[in-house]
mmCIF file of N, CA, C and O in Angstrom:
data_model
loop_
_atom_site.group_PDB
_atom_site.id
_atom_site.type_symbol
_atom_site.label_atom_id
_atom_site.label_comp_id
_atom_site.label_asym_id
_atom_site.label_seq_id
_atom_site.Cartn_x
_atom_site.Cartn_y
_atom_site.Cartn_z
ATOM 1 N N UNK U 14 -13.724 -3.336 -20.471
ATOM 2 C CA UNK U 14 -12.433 -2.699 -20.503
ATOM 3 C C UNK U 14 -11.524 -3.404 -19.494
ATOM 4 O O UNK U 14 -11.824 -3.554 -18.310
ATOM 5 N N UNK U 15 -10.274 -3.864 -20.118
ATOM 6 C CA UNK U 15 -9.488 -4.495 -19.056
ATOM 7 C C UNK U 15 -8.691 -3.187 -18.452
ATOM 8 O O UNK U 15 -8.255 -2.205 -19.052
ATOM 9 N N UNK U 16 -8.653 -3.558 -16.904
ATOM 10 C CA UNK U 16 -7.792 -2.843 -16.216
ATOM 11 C C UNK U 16 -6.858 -3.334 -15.920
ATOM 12 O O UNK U 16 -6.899 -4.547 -16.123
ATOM 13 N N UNK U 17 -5.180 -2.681 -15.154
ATOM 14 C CA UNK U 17 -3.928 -3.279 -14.668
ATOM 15 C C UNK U 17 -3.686 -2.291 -13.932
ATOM 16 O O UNK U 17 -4.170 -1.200 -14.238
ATOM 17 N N UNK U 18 -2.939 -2.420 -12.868
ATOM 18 C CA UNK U 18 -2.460 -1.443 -11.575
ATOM 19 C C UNK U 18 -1.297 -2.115 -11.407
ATOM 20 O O UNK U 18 -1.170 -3.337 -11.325
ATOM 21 N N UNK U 19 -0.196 -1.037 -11.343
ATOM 22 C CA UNK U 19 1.166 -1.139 -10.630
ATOM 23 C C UNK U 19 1.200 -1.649 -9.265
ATOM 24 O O UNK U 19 1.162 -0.655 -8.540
ATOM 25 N N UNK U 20 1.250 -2.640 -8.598
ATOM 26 C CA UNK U 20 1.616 -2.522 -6.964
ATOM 27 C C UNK U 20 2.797 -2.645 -6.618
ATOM 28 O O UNK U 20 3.673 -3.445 -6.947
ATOM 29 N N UNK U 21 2.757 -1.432 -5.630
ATOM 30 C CA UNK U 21 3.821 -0.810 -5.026
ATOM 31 C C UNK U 21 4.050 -0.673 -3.885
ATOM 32 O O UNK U 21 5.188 -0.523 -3.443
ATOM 33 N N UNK U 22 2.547 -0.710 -2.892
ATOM 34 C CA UNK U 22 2.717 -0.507 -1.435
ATOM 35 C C UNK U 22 0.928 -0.859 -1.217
ATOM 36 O O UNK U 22 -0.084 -0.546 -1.843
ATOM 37 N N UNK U 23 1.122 -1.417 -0.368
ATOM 38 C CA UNK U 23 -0.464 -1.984 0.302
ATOM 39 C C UNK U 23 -1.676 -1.051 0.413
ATOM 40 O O UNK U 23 -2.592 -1.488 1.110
ATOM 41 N N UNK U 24 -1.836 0.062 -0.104
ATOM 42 C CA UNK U 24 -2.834 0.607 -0.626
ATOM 43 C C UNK U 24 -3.037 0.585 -2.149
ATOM 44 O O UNK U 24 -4.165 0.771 -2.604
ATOM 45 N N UNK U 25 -1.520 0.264 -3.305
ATOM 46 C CA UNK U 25 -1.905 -0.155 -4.417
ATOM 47 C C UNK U 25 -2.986 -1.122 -4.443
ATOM 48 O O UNK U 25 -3.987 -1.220 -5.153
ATOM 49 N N UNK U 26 -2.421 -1.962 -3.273
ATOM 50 C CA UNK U 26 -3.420 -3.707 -3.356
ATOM 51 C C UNK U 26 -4.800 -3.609 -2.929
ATOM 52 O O UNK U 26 -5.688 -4.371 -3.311
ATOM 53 N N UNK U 27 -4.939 -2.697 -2.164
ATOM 54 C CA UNK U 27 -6.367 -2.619 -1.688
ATOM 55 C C UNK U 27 -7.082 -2.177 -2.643
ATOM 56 O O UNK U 27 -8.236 -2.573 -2.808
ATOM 57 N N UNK U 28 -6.377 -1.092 -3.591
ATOM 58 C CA UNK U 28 -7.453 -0.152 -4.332
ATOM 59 C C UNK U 28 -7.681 -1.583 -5.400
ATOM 60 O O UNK U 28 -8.856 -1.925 -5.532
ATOM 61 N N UNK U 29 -6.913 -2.184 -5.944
ATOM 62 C CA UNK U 29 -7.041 -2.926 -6.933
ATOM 63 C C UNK U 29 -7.800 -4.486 -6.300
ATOM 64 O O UNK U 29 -8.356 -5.195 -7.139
ATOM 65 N N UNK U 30 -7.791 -4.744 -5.478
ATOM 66 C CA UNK U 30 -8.875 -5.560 -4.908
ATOM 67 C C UNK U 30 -10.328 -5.015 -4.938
ATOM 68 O O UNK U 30 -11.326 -5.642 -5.294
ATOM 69 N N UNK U 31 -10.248 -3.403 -4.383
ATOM 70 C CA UNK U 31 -11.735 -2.679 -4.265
ATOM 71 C C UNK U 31 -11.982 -2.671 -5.956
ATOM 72 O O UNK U 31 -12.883 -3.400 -6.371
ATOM 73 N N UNK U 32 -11.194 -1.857 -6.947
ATOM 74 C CA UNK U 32 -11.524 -2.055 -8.174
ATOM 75 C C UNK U 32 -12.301 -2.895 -8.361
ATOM 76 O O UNK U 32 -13.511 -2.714 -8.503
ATOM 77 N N UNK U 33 -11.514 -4.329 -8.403
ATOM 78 C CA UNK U 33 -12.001 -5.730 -9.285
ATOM 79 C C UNK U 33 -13.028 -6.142 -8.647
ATOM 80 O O UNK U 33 -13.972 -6.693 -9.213
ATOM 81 N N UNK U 34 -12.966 -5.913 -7.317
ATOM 82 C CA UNK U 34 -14.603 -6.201 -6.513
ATOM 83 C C UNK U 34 -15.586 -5.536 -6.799
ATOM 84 O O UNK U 34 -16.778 -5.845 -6.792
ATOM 85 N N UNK U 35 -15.106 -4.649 -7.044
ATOM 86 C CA UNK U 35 -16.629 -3.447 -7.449
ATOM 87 C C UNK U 35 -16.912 -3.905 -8.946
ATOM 88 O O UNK U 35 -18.090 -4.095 -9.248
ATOM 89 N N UNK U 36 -16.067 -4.070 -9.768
ATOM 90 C CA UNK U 36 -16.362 -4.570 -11.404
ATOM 91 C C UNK U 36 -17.268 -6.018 -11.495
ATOM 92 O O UNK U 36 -18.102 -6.224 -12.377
ATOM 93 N N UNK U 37 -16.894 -7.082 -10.279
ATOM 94 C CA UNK U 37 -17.349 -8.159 -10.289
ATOM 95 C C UNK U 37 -19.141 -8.185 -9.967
ATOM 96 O O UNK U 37 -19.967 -9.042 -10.283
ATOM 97 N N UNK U 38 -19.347 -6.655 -9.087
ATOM 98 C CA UNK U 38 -20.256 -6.597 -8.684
ATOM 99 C C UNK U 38 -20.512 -6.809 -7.105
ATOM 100 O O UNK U 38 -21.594 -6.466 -6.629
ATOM 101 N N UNK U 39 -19.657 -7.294 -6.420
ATOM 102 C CA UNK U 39 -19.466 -7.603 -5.306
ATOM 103 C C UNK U 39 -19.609 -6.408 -4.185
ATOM 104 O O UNK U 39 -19.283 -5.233 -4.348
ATOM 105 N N UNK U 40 -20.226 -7.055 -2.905
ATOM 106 C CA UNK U 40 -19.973 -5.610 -1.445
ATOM 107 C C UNK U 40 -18.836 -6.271 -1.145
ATOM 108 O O UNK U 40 -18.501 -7.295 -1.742
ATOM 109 N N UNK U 41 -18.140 -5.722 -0.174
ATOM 110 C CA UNK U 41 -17.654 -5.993 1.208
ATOM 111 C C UNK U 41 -17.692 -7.417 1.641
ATOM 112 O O UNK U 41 -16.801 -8.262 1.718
ATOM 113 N N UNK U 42 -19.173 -7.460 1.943
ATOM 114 C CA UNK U 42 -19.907 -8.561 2.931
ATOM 115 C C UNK U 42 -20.189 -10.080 2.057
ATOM 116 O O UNK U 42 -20.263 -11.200 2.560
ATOM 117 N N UNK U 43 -20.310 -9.726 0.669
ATOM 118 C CA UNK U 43 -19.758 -11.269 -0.396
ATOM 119 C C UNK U 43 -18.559 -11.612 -0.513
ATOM 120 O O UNK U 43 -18.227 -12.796 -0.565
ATOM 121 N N UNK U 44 -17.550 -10.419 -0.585
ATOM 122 C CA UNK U 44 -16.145 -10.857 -0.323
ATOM 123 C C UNK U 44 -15.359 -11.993 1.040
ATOM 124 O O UNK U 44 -14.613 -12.969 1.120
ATOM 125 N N UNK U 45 -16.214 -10.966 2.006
ATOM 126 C CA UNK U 45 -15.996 -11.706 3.477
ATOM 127 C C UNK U 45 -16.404 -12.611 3.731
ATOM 128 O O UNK U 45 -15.924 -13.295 4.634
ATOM 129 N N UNK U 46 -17.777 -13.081 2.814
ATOM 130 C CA UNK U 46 -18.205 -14.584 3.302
ATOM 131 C C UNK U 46 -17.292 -15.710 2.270
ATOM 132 O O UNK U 46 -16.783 -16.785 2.587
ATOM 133 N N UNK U 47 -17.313 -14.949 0.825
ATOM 134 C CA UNK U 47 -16.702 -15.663 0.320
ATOM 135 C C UNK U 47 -14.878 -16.750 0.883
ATOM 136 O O UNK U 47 -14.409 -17.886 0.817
ATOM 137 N N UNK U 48 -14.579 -15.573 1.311
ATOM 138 C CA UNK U 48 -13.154 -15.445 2.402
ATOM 139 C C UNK U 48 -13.158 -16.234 3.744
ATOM 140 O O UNK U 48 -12.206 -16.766 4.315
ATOM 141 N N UNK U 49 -14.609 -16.171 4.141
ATOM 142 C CA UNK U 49 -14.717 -16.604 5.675
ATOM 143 C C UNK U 49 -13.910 -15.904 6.457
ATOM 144 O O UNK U 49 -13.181 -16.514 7.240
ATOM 145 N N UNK U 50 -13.881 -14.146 6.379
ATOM 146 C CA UNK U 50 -13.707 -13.421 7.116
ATOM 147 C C UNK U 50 -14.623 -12.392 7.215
ATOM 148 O O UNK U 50 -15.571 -12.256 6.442
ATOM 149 N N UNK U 51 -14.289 -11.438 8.427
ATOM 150 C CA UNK U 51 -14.765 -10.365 8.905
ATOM 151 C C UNK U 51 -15.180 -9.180 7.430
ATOM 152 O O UNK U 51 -14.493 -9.211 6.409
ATOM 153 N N UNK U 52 -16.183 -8.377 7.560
ATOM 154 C CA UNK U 52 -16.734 -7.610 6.550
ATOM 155 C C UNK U 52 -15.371 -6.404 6.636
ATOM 156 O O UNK U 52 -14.709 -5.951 5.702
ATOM 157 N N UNK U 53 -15.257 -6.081 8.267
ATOM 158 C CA UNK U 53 -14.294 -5.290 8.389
ATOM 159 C C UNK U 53 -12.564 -5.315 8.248
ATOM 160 O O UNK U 53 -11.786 -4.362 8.294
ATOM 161 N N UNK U 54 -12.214 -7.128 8.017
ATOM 162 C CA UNK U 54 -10.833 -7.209 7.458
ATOM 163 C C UNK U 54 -10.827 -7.318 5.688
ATOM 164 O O UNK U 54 -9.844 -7.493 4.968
ATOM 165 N N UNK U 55 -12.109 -7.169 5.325
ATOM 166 C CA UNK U 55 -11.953 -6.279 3.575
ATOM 167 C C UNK U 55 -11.607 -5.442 3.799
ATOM 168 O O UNK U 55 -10.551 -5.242 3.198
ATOM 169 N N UNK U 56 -12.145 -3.967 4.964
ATOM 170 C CA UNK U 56 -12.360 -2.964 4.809
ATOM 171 C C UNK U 56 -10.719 -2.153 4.691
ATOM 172 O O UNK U 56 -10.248 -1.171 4.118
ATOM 173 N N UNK U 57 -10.098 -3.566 5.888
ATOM 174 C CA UNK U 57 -8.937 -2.822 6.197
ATOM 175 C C UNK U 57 -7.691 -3.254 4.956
ATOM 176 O O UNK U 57 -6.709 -2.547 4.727
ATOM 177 N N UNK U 58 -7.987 -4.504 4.284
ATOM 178 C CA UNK U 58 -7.312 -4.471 3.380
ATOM 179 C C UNK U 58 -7.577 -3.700 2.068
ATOM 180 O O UNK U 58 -6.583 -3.499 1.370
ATOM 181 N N UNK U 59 -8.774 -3.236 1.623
ATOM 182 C CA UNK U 59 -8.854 -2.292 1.062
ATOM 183 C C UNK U 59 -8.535 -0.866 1.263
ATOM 184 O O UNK U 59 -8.272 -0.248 0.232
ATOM 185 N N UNK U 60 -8.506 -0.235 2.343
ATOM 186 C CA UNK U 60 -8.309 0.795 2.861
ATOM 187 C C UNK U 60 -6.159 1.035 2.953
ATOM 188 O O UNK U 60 -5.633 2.068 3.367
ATOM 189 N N UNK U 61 -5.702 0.314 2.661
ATOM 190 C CA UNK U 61 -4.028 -0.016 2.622
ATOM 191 C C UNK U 61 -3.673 -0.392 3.772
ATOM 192 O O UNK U 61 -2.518 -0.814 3.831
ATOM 193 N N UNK U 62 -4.478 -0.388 5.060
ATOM 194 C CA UNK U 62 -3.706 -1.301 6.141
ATOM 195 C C UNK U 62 -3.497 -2.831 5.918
ATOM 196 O O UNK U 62 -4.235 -3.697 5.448
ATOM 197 N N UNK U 63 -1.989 -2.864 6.516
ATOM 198 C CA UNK U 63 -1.254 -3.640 5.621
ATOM 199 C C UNK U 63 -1.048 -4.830 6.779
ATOM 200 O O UNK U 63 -1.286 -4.435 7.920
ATOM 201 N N UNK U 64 -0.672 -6.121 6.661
ATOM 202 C CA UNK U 64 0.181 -6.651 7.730
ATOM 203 C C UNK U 64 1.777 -6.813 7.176
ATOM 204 O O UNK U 64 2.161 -6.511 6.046
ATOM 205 N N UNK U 65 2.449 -7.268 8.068
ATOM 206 C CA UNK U 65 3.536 -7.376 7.984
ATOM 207 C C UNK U 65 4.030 -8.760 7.234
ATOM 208 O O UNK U 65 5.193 -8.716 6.833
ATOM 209 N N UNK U 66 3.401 -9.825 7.021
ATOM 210 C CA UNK U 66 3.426 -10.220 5.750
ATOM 211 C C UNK U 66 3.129 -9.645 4.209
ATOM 212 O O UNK U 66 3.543 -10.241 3.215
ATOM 213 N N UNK U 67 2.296 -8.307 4.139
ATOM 214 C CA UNK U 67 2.296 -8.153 2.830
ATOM 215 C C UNK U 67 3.306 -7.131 2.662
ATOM 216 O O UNK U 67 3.843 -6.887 1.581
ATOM 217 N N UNK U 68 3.568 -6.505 3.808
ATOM 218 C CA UNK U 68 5.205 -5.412 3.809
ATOM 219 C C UNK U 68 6.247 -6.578 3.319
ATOM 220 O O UNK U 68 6.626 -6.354 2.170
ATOM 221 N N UNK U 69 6.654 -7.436 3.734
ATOM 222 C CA UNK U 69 7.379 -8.614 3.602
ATOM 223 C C UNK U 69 7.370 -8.775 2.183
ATOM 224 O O UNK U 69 8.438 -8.526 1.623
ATOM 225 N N UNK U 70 6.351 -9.156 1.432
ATOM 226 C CA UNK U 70 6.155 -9.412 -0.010
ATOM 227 C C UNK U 70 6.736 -8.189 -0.485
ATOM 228 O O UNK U 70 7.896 -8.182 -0.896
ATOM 229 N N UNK U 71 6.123 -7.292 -0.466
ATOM 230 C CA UNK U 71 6.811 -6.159 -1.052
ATOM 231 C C UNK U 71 8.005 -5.773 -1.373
ATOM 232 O O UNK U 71 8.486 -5.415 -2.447
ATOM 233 N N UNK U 72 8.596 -5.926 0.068
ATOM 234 C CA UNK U 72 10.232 -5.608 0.091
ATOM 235 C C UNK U 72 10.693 -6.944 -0.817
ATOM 236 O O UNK U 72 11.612 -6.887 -1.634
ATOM 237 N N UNK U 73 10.033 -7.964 -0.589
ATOM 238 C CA UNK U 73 11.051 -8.847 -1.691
ATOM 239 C C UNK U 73 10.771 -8.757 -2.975
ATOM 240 O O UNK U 73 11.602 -9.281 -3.717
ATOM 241 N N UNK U 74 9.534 -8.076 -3.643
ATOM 242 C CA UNK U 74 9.309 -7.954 -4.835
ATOM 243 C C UNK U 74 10.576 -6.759 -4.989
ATOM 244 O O UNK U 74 11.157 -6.914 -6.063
ATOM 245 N N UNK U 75 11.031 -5.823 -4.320
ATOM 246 C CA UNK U 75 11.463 -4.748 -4.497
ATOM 247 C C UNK U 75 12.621 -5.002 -4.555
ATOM 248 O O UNK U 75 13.354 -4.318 -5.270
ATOM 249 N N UNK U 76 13.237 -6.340 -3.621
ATOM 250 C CA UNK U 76 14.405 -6.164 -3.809
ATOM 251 C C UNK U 76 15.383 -7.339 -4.811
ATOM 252 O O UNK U 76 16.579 -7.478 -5.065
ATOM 253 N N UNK U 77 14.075 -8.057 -5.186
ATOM 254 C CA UNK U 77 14.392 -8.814 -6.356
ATOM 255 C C UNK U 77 13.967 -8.157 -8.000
ATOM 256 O O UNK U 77 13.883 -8.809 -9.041
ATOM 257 N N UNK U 78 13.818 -7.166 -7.874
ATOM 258 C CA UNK U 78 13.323 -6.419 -8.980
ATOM 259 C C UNK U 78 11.720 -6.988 -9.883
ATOM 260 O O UNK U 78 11.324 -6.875 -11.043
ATOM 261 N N UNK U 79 11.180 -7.589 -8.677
ATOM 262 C CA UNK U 79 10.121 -8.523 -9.701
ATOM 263 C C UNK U 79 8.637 -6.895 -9.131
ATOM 264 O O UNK U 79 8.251 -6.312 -8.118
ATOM 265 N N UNK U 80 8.392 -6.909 -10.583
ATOM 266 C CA UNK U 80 7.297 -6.401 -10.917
ATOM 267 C C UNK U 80 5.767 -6.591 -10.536
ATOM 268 O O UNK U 80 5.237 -7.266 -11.419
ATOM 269 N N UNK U 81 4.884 -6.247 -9.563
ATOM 270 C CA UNK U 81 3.612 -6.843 -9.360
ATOM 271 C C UNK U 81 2.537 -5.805 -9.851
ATOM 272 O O UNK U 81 2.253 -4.631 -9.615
ATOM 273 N N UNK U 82 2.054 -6.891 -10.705
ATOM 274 C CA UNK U 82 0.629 -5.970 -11.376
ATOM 275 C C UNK U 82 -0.777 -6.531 -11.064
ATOM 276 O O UNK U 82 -0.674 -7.744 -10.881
ATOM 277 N N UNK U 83 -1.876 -6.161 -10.952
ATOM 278 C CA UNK U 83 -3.375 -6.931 -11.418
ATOM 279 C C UNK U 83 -4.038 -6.688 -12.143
ATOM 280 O O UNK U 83 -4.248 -5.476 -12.086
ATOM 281 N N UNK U 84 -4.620 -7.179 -12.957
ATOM 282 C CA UNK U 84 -5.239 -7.298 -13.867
ATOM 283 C C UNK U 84 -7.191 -7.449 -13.736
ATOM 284 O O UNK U 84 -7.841 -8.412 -13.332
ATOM 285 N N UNK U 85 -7.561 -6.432 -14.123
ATOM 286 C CA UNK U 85 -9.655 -7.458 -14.046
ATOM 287 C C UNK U 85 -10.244 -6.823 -15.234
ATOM 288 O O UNK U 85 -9.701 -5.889 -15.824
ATOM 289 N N UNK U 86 -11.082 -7.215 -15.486
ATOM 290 C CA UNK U 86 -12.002 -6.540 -16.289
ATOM 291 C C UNK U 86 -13.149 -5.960 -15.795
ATOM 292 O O UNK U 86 -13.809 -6.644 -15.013
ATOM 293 N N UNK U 87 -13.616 -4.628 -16.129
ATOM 294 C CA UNK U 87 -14.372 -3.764 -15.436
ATOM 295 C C UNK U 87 -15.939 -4.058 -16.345
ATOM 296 O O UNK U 87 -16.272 -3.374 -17.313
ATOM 297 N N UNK U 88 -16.485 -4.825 -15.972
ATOM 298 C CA UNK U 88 -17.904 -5.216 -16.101
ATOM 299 C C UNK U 88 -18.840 -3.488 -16.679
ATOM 300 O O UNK U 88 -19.783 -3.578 -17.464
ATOM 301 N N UNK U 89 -18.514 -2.496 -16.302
ATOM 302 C CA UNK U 89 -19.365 -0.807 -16.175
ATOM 303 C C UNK U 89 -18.885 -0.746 -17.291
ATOM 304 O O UNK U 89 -19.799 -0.067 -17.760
ATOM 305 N N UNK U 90 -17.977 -0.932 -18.420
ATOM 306 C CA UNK U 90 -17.164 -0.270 -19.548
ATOM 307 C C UNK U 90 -18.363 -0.248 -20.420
ATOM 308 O O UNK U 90 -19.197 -1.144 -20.294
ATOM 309 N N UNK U 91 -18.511 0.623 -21.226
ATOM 310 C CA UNK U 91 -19.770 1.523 -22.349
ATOM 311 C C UNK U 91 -19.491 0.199 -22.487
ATOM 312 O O UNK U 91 -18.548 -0.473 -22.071
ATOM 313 N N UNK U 92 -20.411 -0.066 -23.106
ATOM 314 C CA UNK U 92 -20.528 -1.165 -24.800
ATOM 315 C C UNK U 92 -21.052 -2.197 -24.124
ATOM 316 O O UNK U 92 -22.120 -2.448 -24.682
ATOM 317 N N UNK U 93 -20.835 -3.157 -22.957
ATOM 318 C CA UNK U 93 -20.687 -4.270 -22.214
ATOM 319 C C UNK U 93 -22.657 -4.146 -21.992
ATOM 320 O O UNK U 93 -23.257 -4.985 -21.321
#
């Protein structure tokens, strides 16, 4: 089943990162190595703490009227 999420504010982005990570099959701790970061700066970008670069993105998606969505496919969907 394909999924898509509206983002709107830096907990849209987290949930839809945690989504597609969890569909991929992935923890935390494959993300972070994959990343070559901390297990706990997934946690916090999943969780909606945000930095002030992704506030930044935002406001300009917002104030250019541009639309941000994501897209994954959820690996758990019946049938699969």
């Amino acid at each position: 089943m394909k999924r898509t999420a509206r983002l709107r504010t830096p907990g849209d982005i987290g949930l839809a990162i945690q989504q597609s990570r969890l569909a991929q099959g992935m923890t935390q701790t494959d993300l972070a190595r994959a990343l070559d970061v901390s297990q706990s700066a997934i946690s916090e970008i999943e969780s909606g703490k945000s930095t002030i670069h992704l506030q930044r993105v935002l406001e300009l998606a917002r104030l250019t009227g541009l639309d941000l969505t994501a897209s994954w496919e959820d690996d758990d969907a019946p049938g699969r």
